[in-house]
């Protein structure tokens, strides 16, 4: 009779049992890695620098090798974007302001379309990635999330893409943990995907307690927060 498909035997089976016992997560064909906003403006020296942001690049490259499906995001604002403090007289970066669609943190000008600061980090080595989602391109609406802009109604198309590729679980890494990573993870859950944030492959802005709040919101929404050593390749 034909062997039961997918049943690991011998050393593979022992490895799978050891992985399960150690709580490791096996990456398979229904998993995608979402690499969020690894752009120069979020790196040390950039316009909206995230401390130690460049440290995640080699780790993200290693993680990428576990995944057949990799999607990158790119913050992509027109000059004069509504999320820029410089667009609102009398307002300074890192203040919060009420816009039509809700509260918006105001930022230094960053990731302006076509600028060097908007470029993805040259050290990224993810040759299998076939999709880059650009977001925040509407002059009047920000988008931290890779799924849905801050008006909560304008989709980027990522949900449909992932469904068409039969993805059921997304792993999220990149910048920044408390903004674009967290919103992407929360929207992944809202869209019905399993969502796992690989925390050591992320760095945070941590403006006024934002990292603690984001971690609590993610955990409440069923987002798993893990370390990269918990991920393992399928046997
Ligand atoms: C981000 C603030 C503004 C991010 C993007 O990538 O987390 N944060 N735009
Ligand atoms: Zn932005």
Short mmCIF file of C-alpha atoms and ligand atoms in Angstrom, two decimals:
data_model
loop_
_atom_site.label_atom_id
_atom_site.label_comp_id
_atom_site.label_asym_id
_atom_site.label_seq_id
_atom_site.Cartn_x
_atom_site.Cartn_y
_atom_site.Cartn_z
CA UNK A 1 0.00 0.00 0.00
CA UNK A 2 1.18 3.60 -0.56
CA UNK A 3 2.79 5.28 2.41
CA UNK A 4 0.65 7.76 4.25
CA UNK A 5 1.67 11.16 2.82
CA UNK A 6 3.51 13.62 4.96
CA UNK A 7 4.21 11.20 7.80
CA UNK A 8 7.78 11.81 8.92
CA UNK A 9 9.77 8.68 9.75
CA UNK A 10 13.03 7.83 11.49
CA UNK A 11 15.23 10.82 12.31
CA UNK A 12 12.75 13.28 10.72
CA UNK A 13 9.99 12.01 12.92
CA UNK A 14 12.18 12.21 15.99
CA UNK A 15 13.15 15.78 15.03
CA UNK A 16 9.49 16.73 14.55
CA UNK A 17 8.66 15.31 17.98
CA UNK A 18 11.57 17.21 19.55
CA UNK A 19 10.45 20.43 17.84
CA UNK A 20 6.90 20.01 19.10
CA UNK A 21 8.14 19.25 22.63
CA UNK A 22 10.35 22.34 22.59
CA UNK A 23 7.38 24.42 21.40
CA UNK A 24 9.05 25.18 18.11
CA UNK A 25 6.96 26.34 15.17
CA UNK A 26 7.40 24.47 11.89
CA UNK A 27 7.18 26.67 8.80
CA UNK A 28 5.26 25.22 5.87
CA UNK A 29 3.52 25.98 2.61
CA UNK A 30 0.64 27.93 4.14
CA UNK A 31 2.94 30.37 5.91
CA UNK A 32 4.12 33.76 4.64
CA UNK A 33 6.77 36.10 6.00
CA UNK A 34 5.79 39.78 5.97
CA UNK A 35 8.83 42.07 6.09
CA UNK A 36 7.68 45.48 7.20
CA UNK A 37 9.25 48.79 6.18
CA UNK A 38 12.98 47.96 6.19
CA UNK A 39 13.74 51.34 4.61
CA UNK A 40 16.56 53.79 5.14
CA UNK A 41 14.44 56.45 6.83
CA UNK A 42 13.76 53.96 9.66
CA UNK A 43 17.44 53.04 10.01
CA UNK A 44 19.94 54.85 12.26
CA UNK A 45 20.66 58.20 10.57
CA UNK A 46 17.29 58.20 8.79
CA UNK A 47 14.51 60.78 9.06
CA UNK A 48 12.46 58.64 11.47
CA UNK A 49 15.25 56.48 12.84
CA UNK A 50 14.35 53.42 14.88
CA UNK A 51 17.12 52.61 17.36
CA UNK A 52 19.11 49.60 16.17
CA UNK A 53 16.76 49.19 13.19
CA UNK A 54 19.50 47.95 10.89
CA UNK A 55 20.36 45.12 13.28
CA UNK A 56 17.35 43.10 12.11
CA UNK A 57 18.40 42.89 8.45
CA UNK A 58 20.70 39.84 8.73
CA UNK A 59 18.18 38.06 10.94
CA UNK A 60 15.34 38.80 8.52
CA UNK A 61 17.47 37.37 5.70
CA UNK A 62 18.00 34.17 7.70
CA UNK A 63 14.30 33.92 8.55
CA UNK A 64 13.47 34.44 4.89
CA UNK A 65 15.15 31.14 4.01
CA UNK A 66 12.43 29.26 5.91
CA UNK A 67 9.63 30.70 3.76
CA UNK A 68 8.50 30.07 0.18
CA UNK A 69 6.25 33.13 0.38
CA UNK A 70 7.74 36.49 1.36
CA UNK A 71 6.02 39.87 1.04
CA UNK A 72 7.73 43.19 1.73
CA UNK A 73 6.07 46.45 2.61
CA UNK A 74 7.31 49.93 1.81
CA UNK A 75 6.04 53.10 3.49
CA UNK A 76 5.46 55.35 0.47
CA UNK A 77 4.27 58.88 1.18
CA UNK A 78 3.80 61.78 -1.22
CA UNK A 79 5.50 65.06 -0.20
CA UNK A 80 3.18 66.99 2.13
CA UNK A 81 1.58 63.82 3.49
CA UNK A 82 -1.00 64.31 6.24
CA UNK A 83 1.08 62.21 8.70
CA UNK A 84 3.93 64.74 8.52
CA UNK A 85 4.04 67.33 11.31
CA UNK A 86 5.33 69.77 8.69
CA UNK A 87 1.90 69.59 6.99
CA UNK A 88 0.14 71.04 10.04
CA UNK A 89 1.07 74.54 11.20
CA UNK A 90 1.80 74.70 14.92
CA UNK A 91 2.33 70.96 15.32
CA UNK A 92 5.54 69.12 16.12
CA UNK A 93 6.68 65.58 15.39
CA UNK A 94 5.51 62.89 17.85
CA UNK A 95 2.42 64.89 18.86
CA UNK A 96 -1.00 63.36 18.29
CA UNK A 97 -3.60 65.22 16.24
CA UNK A 98 -7.23 64.46 15.37
CA UNK A 99 -7.77 63.98 11.63
CA UNK A 100 -11.05 63.03 9.83
CA UNK A 101 -10.36 59.33 10.31
CA UNK A 102 -9.20 59.53 13.95
CA UNK A 103 -6.13 60.22 16.03
CA UNK A 104 -2.88 60.45 14.11
CA UNK A 105 0.63 60.63 15.51
CA UNK A 106 2.54 63.26 13.54
CA UNK A 107 5.97 62.31 12.23
CA UNK A 108 9.00 63.96 10.75
CA UNK A 109 8.84 63.88 6.93
CA UNK A 110 9.86 60.33 5.99
CA UNK A 111 9.71 57.76 3.19
CA UNK A 112 8.86 60.32 0.55
CA UNK A 113 8.15 58.54 -2.74
CA UNK A 114 11.30 58.13 -4.81
CA UNK A 115 13.66 59.45 -2.14
CA UNK A 116 16.68 57.50 -0.88
CA UNK A 117 15.04 57.31 2.55
CA UNK A 118 12.14 55.40 1.01
CA UNK A 119 14.41 52.76 -0.54
CA UNK A 120 14.40 49.26 0.91
CA UNK A 121 17.68 48.40 2.68
CA UNK A 122 20.28 47.21 0.17
CA UNK A 123 21.31 44.42 2.55
CA UNK A 124 17.98 42.61 2.18
CA UNK A 125 18.51 39.25 0.54
CA UNK A 126 15.07 37.77 -0.10
CA UNK A 127 15.20 36.64 -3.71
CA UNK A 128 11.95 34.68 -3.58
CA UNK A 129 9.87 37.72 -2.54
CA UNK A 130 7.52 38.56 -5.38
CA UNK A 131 5.31 41.26 -3.89
CA UNK A 132 6.07 44.67 -2.42
CA UNK A 133 3.07 46.43 -0.91
CA UNK A 134 3.43 50.20 -0.96
CA UNK A 135 1.25 51.95 1.60
CA UNK A 136 0.53 55.44 2.87
CA UNK A 137 0.42 56.80 -0.67
CA UNK A 138 -2.95 58.57 -0.21
CA UNK A 139 -2.00 62.19 0.68
CA UNK A 140 -4.86 62.41 3.19
CA UNK A 141 -4.73 58.99 4.88
CA UNK A 142 -1.87 57.23 6.67
CA UNK A 143 -1.41 53.46 6.61
CA UNK A 144 0.63 51.69 9.25
CA UNK A 145 -1.03 48.40 8.36
CA UNK A 146 -0.03 46.39 5.31
CA UNK A 147 -3.71 45.39 4.94
CA UNK A 148 -5.88 48.47 5.51
CA UNK A 149 -5.24 52.22 5.57
CA UNK A 150 -5.95 54.25 8.71
CA UNK A 151 -9.44 55.20 7.44
CA UNK A 152 -10.10 51.48 8.08
CA UNK A 153 -11.79 51.11 4.69
CA UNK A 154 -9.13 51.28 1.95
CA UNK A 155 -7.55 47.86 1.39
CA UNK A 156 -4.05 47.42 -0.05
CA UNK A 157 -4.88 44.12 -1.77
CA UNK A 158 -2.63 42.07 0.52
CA UNK A 159 -5.51 40.04 1.99
CA UNK A 160 -6.67 38.89 -1.45
CA UNK A 161 -3.11 38.12 -2.51
CA UNK A 162 -2.45 35.95 0.53
CA UNK A 163 -5.76 34.11 0.13
CA UNK A 164 -5.07 33.46 -3.54
CA UNK A 165 -1.73 31.92 -2.49
CA UNK A 166 -3.57 29.79 0.16
CA UNK A 167 -1.71 31.42 3.03
CA UNK A 168 -3.34 30.88 6.44
CA UNK A 169 -0.63 32.13 8.80
CA UNK A 170 1.60 35.18 8.59
CA UNK A 171 4.87 35.82 10.41
CA UNK A 172 5.70 39.49 10.78
CA UNK A 173 9.07 41.15 11.25
CA UNK A 174 10.59 44.57 10.59
CA UNK A 175 9.94 48.13 11.72
CA UNK A 176 8.47 49.40 13.83
CA UNK A 177 7.10 46.87 16.36
CA UNK A 178 4.67 49.36 17.91
CA UNK A 179 3.31 50.90 14.70
CA UNK A 180 3.49 49.20 11.32
CA UNK A 181 4.28 45.71 12.64
CA UNK A 182 1.54 45.85 15.30
CA UNK A 183 -1.15 47.27 13.01
CA UNK A 184 -0.29 44.69 10.36
CA UNK A 185 -0.53 41.87 12.92
CA UNK A 186 -3.86 43.15 14.28
CA UNK A 187 -5.33 43.46 10.79
CA UNK A 188 -4.05 40.00 9.87
CA UNK A 189 -6.03 38.63 12.84
CA UNK A 190 -9.09 40.71 11.88
CA UNK A 191 -8.90 39.20 8.38
CA UNK A 192 -8.84 35.69 9.85
CA UNK A 193 -5.16 34.81 9.48
CA UNK A 194 -3.06 33.38 12.27
CA UNK A 195 -0.48 36.02 13.11
CA UNK A 196 2.93 35.60 14.71
CA UNK A 197 5.29 38.50 15.44
CA UNK A 198 8.97 37.54 15.55
CA UNK A 199 10.01 40.05 18.18
CA UNK A 200 13.78 39.84 17.90
CA UNK A 201 13.43 40.55 14.17
CA UNK A 202 11.63 43.82 14.98
CA UNK A 203 12.58 47.10 16.66
CA UNK A 204 10.27 49.67 18.22
CA UNK A 205 9.89 53.45 18.16
CA UNK A 206 8.43 53.32 21.71
CA UNK A 207 6.91 56.80 21.77
CA UNK A 208 5.17 57.44 25.12
CA UNK A 209 4.51 53.83 26.09
CA UNK A 210 3.51 52.75 22.59
CA UNK A 211 5.45 49.48 22.71
CA UNK A 212 3.75 48.15 25.87
CA UNK A 213 0.35 49.16 24.52
CA UNK A 214 0.99 47.50 21.17
CA UNK A 215 2.18 44.25 22.81
CA UNK A 216 -0.94 44.16 25.01
CA UNK A 217 -3.26 44.82 22.06
CA UNK A 218 -1.58 42.16 20.00
CA UNK A 219 -1.79 39.56 22.75
CA UNK A 220 -5.46 40.41 23.37
CA UNK A 221 -6.15 39.89 19.67
CA UNK A 222 -4.51 36.46 19.61
CA UNK A 223 -1.27 37.51 17.95
CA UNK A 224 1.55 35.21 19.04
CA UNK A 225 4.76 36.98 20.09
CA UNK A 226 7.75 34.71 19.60
CA UNK A 227 11.53 34.69 19.20
CA UNK A 228 13.22 33.69 15.97
CA UNK A 229 14.81 30.60 17.56
CA UNK A 230 11.32 29.11 17.94
CA UNK A 231 10.93 28.88 14.15
CA UNK A 232 12.15 25.81 12.35
CA UNK A 233 12.12 24.51 8.78
CA UNK A 234 9.79 21.69 7.81
CA UNK A 235 11.61 18.33 7.99
C1 LIG B 1 5.96 53.74 10.58
C2 LIG B 1 5.55 55.71 11.63
C3 LIG B 1 5.24 56.30 10.44
C4 LIG B 1 6.39 52.31 10.71
C5 LIG B 1 5.64 54.31 9.37
O1 LIG B 1 6.90 51.73 9.73
O2 LIG B 1 6.21 51.74 11.81
N1 LIG B 1 5.89 54.44 11.71
N2 LIG B 1 5.27 55.59 9.30
ZN1 LIG B 2 4.93 56.57 7.46
#
